[in-house]
XYZ file of N, CA and C in Angstrom:
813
model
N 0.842 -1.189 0.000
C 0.000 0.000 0.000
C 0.880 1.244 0.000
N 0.570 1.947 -1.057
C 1.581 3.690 -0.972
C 1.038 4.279 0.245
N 2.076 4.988 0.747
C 2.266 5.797 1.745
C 1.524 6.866 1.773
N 0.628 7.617 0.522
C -0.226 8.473 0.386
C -1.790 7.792 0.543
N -2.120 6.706 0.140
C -3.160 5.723 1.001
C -3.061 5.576 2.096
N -2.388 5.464 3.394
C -2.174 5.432 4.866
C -2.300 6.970 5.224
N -2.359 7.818 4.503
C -2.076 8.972 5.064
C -3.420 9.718 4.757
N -4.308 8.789 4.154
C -5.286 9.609 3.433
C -6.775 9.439 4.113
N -7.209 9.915 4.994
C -8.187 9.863 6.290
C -9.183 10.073 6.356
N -10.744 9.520 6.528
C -11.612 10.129 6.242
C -12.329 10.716 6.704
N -13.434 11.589 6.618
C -13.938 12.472 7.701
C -14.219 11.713 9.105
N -13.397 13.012 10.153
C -13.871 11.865 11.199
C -15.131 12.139 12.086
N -15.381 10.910 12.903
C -16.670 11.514 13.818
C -16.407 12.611 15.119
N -17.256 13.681 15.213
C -16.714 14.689 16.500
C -17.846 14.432 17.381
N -17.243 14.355 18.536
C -17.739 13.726 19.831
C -17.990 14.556 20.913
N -17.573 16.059 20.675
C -17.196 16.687 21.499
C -17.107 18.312 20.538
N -16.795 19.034 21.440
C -16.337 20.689 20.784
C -14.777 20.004 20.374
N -13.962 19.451 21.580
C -12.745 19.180 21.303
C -12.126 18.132 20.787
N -12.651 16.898 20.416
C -12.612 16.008 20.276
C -12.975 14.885 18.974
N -12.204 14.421 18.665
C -12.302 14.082 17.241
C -12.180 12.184 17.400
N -12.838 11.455 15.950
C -12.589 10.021 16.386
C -12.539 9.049 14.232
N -11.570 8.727 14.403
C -11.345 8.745 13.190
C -11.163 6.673 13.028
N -12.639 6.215 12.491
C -12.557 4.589 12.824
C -11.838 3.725 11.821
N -12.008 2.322 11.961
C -11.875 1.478 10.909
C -10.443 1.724 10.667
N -9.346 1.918 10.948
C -7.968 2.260 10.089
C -7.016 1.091 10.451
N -6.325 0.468 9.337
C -5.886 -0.132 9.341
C -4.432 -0.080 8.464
N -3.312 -1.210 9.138
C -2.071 -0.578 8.696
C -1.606 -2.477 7.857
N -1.687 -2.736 6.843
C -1.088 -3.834 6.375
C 0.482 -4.181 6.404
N 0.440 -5.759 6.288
C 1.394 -5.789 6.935
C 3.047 -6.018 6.081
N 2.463 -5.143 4.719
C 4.134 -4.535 4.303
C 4.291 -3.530 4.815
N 4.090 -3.034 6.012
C 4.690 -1.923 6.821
C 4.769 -2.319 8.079
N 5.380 -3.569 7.906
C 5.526 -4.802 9.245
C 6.685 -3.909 9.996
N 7.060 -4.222 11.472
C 8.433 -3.821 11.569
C 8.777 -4.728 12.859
N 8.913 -6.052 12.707
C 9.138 -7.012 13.803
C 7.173 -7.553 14.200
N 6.961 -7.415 15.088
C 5.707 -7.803 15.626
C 4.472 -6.813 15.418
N 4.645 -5.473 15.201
C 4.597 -4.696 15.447
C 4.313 -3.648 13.925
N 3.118 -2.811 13.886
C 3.486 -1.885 12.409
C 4.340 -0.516 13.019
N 5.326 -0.361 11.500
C 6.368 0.658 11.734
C 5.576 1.857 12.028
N 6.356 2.219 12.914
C 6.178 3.873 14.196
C 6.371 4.842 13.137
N 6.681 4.794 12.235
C 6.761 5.955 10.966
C 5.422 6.385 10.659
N 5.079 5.317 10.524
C 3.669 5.244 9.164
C 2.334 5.531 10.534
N 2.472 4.988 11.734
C 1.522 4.757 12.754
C 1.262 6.630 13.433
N 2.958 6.774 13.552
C 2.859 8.161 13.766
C 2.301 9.618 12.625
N 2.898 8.844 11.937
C 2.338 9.966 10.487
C 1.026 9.929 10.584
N -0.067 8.988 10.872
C -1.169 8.834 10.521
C -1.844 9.663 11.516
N -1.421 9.762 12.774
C -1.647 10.504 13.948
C -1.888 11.923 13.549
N -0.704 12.193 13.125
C -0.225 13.920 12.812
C -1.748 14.003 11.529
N -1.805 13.352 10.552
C -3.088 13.717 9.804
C -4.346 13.828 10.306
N -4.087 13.290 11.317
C -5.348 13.094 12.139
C -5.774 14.445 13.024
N -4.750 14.906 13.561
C -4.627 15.829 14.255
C -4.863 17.387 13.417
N -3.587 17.486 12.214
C -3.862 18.375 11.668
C -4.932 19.087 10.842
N -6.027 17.693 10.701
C -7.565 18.150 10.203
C -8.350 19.164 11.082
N -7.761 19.472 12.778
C -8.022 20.124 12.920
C -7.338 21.557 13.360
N -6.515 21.703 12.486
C -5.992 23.007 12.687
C -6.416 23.815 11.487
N -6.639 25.111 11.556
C -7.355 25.888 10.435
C -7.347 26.866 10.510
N -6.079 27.432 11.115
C -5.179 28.639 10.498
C -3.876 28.292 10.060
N -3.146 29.361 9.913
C -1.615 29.230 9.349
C -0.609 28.865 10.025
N -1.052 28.119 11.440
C -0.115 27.673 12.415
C 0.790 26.550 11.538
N 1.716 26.736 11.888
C 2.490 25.828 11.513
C 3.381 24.926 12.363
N 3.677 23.462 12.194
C 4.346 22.477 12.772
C 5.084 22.584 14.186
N 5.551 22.627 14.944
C 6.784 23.346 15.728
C 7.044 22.227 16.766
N 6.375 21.182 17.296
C 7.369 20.396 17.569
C 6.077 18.477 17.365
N 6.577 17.817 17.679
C 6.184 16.539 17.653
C 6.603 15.316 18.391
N 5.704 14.967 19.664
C 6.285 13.895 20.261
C 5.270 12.453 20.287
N 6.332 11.407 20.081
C 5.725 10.347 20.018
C 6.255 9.076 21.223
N 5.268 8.555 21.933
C 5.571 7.686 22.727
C 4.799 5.943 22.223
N 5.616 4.975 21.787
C 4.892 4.201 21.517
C 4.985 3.541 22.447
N 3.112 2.853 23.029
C 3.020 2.234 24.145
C 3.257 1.139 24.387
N 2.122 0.444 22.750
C 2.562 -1.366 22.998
C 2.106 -1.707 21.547
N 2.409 -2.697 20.993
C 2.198 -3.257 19.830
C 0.940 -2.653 19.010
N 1.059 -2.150 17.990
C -0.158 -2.286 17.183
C -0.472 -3.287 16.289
N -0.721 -4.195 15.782
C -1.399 -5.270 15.042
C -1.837 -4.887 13.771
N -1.356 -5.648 12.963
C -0.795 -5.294 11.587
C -1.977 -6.375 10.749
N -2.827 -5.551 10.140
C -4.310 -6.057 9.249
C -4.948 -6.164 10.270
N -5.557 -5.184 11.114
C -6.372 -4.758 12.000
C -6.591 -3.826 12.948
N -8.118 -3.687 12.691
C -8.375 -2.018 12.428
C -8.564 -1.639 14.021
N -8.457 0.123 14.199
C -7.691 0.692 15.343
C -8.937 1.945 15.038
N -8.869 2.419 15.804
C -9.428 3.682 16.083
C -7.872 4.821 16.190
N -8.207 5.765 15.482
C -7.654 7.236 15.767
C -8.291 8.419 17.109
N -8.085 8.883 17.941
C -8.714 9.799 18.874
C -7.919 11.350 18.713
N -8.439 12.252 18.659
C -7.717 13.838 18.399
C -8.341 14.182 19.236
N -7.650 14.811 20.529
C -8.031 15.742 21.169
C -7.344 17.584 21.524
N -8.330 18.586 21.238
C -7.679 19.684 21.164
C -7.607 19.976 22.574
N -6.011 20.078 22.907
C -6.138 20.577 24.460
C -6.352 21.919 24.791
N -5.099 22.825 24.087
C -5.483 24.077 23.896
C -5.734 25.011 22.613
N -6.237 26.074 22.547
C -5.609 26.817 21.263
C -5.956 28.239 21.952
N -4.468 28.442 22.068
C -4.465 30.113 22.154
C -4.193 31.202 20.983
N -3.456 32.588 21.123
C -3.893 33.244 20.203
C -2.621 32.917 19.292
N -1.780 32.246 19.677
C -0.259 32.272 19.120
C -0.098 29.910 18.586
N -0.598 29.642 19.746
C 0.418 28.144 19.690
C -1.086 27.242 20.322
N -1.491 26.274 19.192
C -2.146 25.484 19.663
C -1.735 23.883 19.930
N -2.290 23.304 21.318
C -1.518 22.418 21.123
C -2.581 20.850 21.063
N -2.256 20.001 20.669
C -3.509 18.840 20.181
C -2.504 17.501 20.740
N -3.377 16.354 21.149
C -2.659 14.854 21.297
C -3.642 14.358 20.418
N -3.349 13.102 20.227
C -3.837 12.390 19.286
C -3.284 10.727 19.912
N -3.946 9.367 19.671
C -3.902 8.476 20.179
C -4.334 7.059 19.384
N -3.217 5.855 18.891
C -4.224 5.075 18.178
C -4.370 4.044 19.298
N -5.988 3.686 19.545
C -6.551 2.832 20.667
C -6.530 1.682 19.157
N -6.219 0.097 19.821
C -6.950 -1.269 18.928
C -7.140 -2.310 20.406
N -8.315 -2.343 20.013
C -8.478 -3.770 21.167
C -8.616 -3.007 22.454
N -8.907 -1.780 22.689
C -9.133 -1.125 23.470
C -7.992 -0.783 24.420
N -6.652 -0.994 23.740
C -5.917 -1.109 24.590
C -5.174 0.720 23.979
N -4.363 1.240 24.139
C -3.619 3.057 23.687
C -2.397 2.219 22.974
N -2.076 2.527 22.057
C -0.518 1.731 21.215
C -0.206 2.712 20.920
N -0.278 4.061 20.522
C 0.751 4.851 20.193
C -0.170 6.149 20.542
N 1.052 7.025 21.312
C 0.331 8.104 22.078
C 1.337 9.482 21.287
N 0.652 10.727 21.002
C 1.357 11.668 20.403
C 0.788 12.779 20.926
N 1.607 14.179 20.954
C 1.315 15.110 20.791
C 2.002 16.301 19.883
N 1.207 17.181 19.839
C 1.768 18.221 18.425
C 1.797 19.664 19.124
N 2.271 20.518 18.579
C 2.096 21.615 18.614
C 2.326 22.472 17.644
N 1.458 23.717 17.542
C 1.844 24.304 15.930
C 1.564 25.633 17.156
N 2.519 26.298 15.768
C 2.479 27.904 16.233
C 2.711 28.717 15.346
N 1.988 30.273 15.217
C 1.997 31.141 14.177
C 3.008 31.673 14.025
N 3.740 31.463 12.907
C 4.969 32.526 13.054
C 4.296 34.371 13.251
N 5.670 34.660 13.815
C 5.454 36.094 14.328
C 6.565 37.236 13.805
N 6.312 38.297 14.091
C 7.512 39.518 13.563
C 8.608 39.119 14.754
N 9.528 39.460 14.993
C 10.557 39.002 15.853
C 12.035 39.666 14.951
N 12.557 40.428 16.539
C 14.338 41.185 15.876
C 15.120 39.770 16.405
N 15.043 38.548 16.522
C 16.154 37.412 17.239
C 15.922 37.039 15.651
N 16.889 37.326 15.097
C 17.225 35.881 14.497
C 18.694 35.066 14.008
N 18.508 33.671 14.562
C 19.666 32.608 14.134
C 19.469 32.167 13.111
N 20.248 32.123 12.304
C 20.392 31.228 11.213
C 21.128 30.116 11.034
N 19.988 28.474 10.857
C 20.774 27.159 11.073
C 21.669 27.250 10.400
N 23.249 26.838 9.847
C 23.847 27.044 9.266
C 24.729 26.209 9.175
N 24.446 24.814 9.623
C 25.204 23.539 9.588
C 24.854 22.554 8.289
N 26.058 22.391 7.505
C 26.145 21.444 6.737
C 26.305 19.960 7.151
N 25.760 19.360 6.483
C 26.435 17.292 6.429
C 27.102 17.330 5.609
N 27.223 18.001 4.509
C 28.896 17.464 4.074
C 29.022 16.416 3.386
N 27.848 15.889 2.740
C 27.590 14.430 2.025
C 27.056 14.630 0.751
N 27.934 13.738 -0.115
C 27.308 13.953 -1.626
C 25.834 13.369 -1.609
N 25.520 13.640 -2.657
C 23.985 13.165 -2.767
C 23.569 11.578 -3.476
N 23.196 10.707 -3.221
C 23.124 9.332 -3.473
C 22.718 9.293 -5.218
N 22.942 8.386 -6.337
C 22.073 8.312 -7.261
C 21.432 6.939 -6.957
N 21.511 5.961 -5.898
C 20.172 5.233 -6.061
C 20.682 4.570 -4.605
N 19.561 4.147 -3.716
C 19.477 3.256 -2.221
C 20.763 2.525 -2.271
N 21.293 2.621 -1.002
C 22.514 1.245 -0.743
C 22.408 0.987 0.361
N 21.692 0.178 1.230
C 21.412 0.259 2.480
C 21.515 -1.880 3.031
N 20.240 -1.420 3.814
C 19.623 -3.087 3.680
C 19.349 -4.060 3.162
N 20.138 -5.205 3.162
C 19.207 -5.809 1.625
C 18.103 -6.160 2.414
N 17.460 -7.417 1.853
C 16.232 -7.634 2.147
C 16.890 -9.360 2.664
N 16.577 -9.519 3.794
C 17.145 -10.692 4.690
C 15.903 -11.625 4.937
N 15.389 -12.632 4.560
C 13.749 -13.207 5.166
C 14.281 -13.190 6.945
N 13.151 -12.807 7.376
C 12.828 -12.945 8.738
C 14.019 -12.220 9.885
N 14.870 -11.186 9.007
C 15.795 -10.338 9.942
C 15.211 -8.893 8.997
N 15.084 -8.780 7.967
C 15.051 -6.875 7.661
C 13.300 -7.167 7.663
N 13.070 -6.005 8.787
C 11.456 -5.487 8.392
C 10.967 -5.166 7.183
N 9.493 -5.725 6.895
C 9.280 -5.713 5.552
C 8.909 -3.972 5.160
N 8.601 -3.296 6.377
C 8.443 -1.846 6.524
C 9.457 -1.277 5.429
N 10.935 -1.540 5.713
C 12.307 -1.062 4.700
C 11.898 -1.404 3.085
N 11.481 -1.924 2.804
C 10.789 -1.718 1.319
C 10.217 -0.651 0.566
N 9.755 -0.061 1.279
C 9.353 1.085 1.182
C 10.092 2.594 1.127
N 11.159 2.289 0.976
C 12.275 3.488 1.648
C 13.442 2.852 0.463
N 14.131 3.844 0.045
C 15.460 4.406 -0.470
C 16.249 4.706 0.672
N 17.209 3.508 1.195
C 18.339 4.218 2.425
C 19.299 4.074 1.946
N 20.402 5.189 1.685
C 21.975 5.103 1.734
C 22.544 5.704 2.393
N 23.544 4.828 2.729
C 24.472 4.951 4.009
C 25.871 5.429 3.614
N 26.098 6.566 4.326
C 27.549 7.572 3.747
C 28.805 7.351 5.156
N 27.910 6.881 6.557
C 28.812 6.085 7.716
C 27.787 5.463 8.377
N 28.387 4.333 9.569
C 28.086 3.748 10.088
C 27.750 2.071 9.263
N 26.903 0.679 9.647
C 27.041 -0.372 9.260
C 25.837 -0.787 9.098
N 25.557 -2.100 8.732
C 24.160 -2.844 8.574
C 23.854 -3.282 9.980
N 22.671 -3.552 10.433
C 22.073 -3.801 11.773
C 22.986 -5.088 12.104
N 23.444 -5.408 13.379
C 23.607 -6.486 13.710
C 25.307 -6.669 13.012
N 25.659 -6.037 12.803
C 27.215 -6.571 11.639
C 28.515 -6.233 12.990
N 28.297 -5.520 14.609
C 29.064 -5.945 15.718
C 30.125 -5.120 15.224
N 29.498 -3.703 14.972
C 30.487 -2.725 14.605
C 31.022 -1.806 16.023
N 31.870 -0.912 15.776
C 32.195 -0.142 17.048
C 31.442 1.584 17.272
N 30.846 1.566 15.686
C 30.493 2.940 15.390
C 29.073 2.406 16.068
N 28.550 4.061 16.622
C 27.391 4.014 16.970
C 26.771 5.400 16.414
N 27.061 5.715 14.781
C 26.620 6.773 14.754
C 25.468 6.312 13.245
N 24.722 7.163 12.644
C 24.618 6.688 10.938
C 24.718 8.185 10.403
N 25.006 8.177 9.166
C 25.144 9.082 8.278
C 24.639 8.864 6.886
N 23.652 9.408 6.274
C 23.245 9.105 5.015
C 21.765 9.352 4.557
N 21.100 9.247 3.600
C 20.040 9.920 2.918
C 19.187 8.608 3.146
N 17.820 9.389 2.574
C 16.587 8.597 2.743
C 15.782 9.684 1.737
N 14.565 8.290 1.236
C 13.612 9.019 0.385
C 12.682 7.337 0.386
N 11.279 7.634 -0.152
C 10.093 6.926 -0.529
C 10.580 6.280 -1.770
N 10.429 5.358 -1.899
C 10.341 4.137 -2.580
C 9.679 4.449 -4.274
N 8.609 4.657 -3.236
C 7.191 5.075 -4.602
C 7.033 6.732 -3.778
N 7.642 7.728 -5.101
C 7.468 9.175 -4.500
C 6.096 9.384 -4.520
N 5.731 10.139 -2.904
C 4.222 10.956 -2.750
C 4.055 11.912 -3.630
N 2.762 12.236 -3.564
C 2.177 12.918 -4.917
C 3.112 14.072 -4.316
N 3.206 14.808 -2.931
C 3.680 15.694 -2.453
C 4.415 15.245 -1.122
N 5.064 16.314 -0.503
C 6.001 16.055 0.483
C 5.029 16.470 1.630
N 4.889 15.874 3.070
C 3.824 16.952 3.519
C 5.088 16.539 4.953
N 4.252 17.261 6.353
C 5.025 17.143 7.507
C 4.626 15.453 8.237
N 3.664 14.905 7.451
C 3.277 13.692 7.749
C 4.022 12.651 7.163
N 4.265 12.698 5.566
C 5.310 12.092 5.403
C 6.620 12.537 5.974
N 7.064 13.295 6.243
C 8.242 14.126 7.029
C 8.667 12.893 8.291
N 7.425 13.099 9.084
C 7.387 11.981 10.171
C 7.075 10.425 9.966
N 6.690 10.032 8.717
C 6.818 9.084 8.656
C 8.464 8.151 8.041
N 8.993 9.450 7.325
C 10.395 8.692 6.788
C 11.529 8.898 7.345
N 11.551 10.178 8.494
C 12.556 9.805 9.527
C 12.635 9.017 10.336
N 11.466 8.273 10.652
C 11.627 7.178 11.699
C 12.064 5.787 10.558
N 12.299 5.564 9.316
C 13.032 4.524 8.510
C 14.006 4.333 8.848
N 15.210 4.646 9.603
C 16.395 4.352 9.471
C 16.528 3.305 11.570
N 17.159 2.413 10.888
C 17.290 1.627 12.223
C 17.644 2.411 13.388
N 17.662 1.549 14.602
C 18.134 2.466 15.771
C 19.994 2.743 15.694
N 20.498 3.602 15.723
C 22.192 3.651 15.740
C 22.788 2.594 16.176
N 22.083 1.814 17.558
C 22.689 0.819 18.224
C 23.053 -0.394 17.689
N 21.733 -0.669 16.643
C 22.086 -1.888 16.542
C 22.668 -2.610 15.415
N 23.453 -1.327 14.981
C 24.857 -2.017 14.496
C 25.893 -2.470 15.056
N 25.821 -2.369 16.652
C 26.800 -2.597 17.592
C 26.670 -3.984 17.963
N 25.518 -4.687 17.743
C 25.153 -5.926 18.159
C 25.838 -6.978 17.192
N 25.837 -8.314 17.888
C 26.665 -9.227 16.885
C 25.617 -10.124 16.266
N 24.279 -10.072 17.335
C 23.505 -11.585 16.322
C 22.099 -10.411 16.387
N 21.321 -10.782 15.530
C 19.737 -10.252 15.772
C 18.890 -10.393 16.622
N 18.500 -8.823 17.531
C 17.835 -8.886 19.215
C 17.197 -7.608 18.961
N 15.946 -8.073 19.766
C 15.283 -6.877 19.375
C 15.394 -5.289 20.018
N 14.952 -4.520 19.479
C 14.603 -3.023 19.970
C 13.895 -2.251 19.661
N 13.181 -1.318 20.444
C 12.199 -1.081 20.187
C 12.264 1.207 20.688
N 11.565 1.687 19.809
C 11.427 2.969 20.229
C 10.267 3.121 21.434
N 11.003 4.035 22.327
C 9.884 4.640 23.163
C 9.435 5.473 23.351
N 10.500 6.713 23.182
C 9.895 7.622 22.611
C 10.638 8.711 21.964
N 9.759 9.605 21.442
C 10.651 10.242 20.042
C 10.123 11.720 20.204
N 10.829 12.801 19.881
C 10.507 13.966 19.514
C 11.116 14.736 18.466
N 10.220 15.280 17.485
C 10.907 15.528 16.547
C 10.326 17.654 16.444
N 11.448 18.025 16.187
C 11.172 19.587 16.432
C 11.165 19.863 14.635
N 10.139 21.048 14.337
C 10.332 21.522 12.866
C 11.294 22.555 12.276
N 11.685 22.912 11.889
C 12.647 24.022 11.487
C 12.004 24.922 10.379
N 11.499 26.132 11.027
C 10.748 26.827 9.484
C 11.559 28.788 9.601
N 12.041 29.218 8.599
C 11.282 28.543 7.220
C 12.393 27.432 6.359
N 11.555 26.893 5.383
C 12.544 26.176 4.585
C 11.816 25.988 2.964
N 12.912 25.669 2.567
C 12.673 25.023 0.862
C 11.490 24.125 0.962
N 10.545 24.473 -0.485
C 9.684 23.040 -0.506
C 10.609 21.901 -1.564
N 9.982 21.175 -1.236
C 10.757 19.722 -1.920
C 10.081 19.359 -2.611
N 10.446 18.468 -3.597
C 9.349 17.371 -4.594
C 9.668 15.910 -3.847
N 8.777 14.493 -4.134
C 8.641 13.719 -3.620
C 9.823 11.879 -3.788
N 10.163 13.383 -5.006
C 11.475 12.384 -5.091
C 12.714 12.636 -4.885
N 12.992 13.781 -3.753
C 14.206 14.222 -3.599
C 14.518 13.390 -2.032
N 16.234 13.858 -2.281
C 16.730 13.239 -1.264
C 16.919 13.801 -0.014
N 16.534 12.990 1.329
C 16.997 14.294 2.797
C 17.846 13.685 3.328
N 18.728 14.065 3.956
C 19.895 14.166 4.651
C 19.637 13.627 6.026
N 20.578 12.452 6.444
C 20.087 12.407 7.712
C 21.709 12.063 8.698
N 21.328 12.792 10.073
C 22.815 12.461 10.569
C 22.692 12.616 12.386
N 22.444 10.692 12.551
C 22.030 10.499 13.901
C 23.303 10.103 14.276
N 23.219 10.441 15.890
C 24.950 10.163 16.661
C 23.938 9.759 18.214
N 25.157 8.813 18.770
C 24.020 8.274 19.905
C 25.051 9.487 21.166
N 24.247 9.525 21.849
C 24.638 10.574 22.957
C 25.396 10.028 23.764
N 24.084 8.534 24.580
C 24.990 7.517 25.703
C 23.842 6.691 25.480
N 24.466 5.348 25.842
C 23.745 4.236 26.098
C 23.828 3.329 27.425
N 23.432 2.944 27.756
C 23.302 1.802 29.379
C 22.116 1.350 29.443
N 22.721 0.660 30.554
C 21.474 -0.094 31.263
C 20.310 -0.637 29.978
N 20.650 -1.357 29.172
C 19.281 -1.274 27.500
C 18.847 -0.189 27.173
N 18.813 1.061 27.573
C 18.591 2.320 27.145
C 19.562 3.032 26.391
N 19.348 3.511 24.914
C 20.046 4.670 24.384
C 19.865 5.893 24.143
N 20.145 7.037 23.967
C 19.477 8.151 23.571
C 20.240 8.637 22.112
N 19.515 8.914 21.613
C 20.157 9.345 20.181
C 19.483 10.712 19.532
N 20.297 11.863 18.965
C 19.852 13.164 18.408
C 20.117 12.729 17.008
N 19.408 13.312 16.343
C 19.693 13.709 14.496
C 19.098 14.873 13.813
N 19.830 14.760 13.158
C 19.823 16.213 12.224
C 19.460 15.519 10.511
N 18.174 16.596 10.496
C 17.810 16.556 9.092
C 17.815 17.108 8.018
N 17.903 17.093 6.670
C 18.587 18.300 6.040
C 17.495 18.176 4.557
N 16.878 19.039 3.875
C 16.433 18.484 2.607
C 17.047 18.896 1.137
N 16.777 19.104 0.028
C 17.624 18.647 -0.820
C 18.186 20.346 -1.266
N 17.766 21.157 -0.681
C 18.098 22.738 -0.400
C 19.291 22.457 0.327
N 19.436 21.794 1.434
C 20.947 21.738 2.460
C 19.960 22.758 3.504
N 18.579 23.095 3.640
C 17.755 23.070 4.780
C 17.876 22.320 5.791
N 18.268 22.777 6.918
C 18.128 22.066 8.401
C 16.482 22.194 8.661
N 15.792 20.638 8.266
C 14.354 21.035 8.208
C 13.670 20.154 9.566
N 14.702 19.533 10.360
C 14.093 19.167 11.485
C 15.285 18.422 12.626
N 14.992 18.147 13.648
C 15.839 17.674 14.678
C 15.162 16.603 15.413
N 15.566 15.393 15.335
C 14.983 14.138 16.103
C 15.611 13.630 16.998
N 14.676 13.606 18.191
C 15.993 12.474 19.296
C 14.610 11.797 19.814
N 15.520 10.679 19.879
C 14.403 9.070 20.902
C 15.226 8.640 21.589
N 14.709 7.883 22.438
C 14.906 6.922 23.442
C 14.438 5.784 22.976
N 15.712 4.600 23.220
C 15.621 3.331 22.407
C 15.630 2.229 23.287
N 15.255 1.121 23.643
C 15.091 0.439 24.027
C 15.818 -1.083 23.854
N 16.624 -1.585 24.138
C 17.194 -2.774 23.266
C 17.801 -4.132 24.101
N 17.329 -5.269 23.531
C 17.191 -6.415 24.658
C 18.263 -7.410 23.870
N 19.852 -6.966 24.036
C 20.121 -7.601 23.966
C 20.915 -8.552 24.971
């Protein structure tokens, strides 16, 4: 299923002044990712969900995702949007997919109007990486690469393949859609930065699982628009790891050399 079909939502039922309920949705399971459907596509679907109800010119400004527990892959889930606040500047909304009555992936958003303002920084950090002419990443392994990675163009400029018991714990390298979206939106945004494995587990020697817990991803505006077949820049470094916990930041870049977003999660990993 294209990534512009998962993303594409239909009117939902309102329950409330604040409150939104979006049924029947379901995630098949070439966007498998272990037991589990990929946190890309689960989260993206959230953010569409959410952003149906914003309806001014607020724009993106930050995004957090906590995934709770498995979602179940060819079976259908409920979406929930709730508006917590909206003031005159920054509104802020969660959003939630319930299946089986149980919460599997919990989010919240915030958008805010840009304003006149004398501060300004300008991002101004390069990656420093040529630009790919076609995926070099994962191959396709039965029953070790998620069938989710099909879907994705990954090349890798540093770091290793999952599991290959390397010493680097960083990655460096581009990403893009498989089958380009009609358009680029902040939903696909969030759905194709979460494609690239966790940093860690190239450090591992045999295949063990891990899992995200949670993620925040900040927007960077203004920036270049993109077409759906260009390439973005991606450049995660792990901070520290222990105790099965890692933390990892990245930097995103689009095919302008736009710093168009900043991601860090907390990773989880049992090996």
């Amino acid at each position: 299923m294209h990534v512009d079909e998962l993303l594409s939502l239909p009117t939902p039922v309102q329950v409330s002044d604040s409150k939104w309920v979006f049924n029947e949705r379901v995630i098949p399971d070439t966007w498998a990712q272990g037991r589990t459907a990929f946190g890309g596509v689960s989260a993206g679907m959230i953010y569409k969900a959410i952003v149906r109800q914003v309806h001014d010119a607020r724009l993106l400004r930050s995004f957090t995702t906590n995934f709770v527990g498995p979602l179940a892959l060819d079976t259908p889930f409920t979406i929930e949007v709730t508006r917590l606040r909206e003031g005159s500047n920054v509104s802020q909304f969660s959003g939630q997919i319930i299946q089986n009555g149980k919460i599997c992936v919990f989010c919240q958003a915030c958008f805010g109007k840009a304003r006149k303002s004398g501060i300004k920084v300008e991002c101004t950090e390069d990656h420093g990486m040529d630009i790919p002419k076609k995926g070099k990443f994962i191959p396709q392994i039965p029953k070790v690469t998620p069938r989710f990675v099909r879907n994705f163009d990954l090349s890798i400029d540093k770091g290793g393949l999952p599991f290959s018991w390397k010493k680097d714990s960083a990655y460096h390298g581009f990403m893009r859609f498989k089958q380009p979206p009609e358009r680029i939106t902040d939903a696909h945004l969030i759905t194709l930065i979460d494609a690239w494995p966790p940093t860690l587990l190239q450090m591992m020697k045999f295949p063990a699982p891990a899992s995200t817990v949670s993620w925040n991803i900040e927007f960077i505006h203004p920036h270049h628009e993109v077409s759906g077949t260009d390439w973005f820049a991606y450049q995660c470094h792990t901070r520290q790891a222990a105790d099965g916990y890692g933390h990892t930041e990245a930097t995103i870049w689009n095919a302008h050399g736009d710093v168009i977003a900043l991601s860090r999660q907390t990773v989880a990993v049992f090996d």
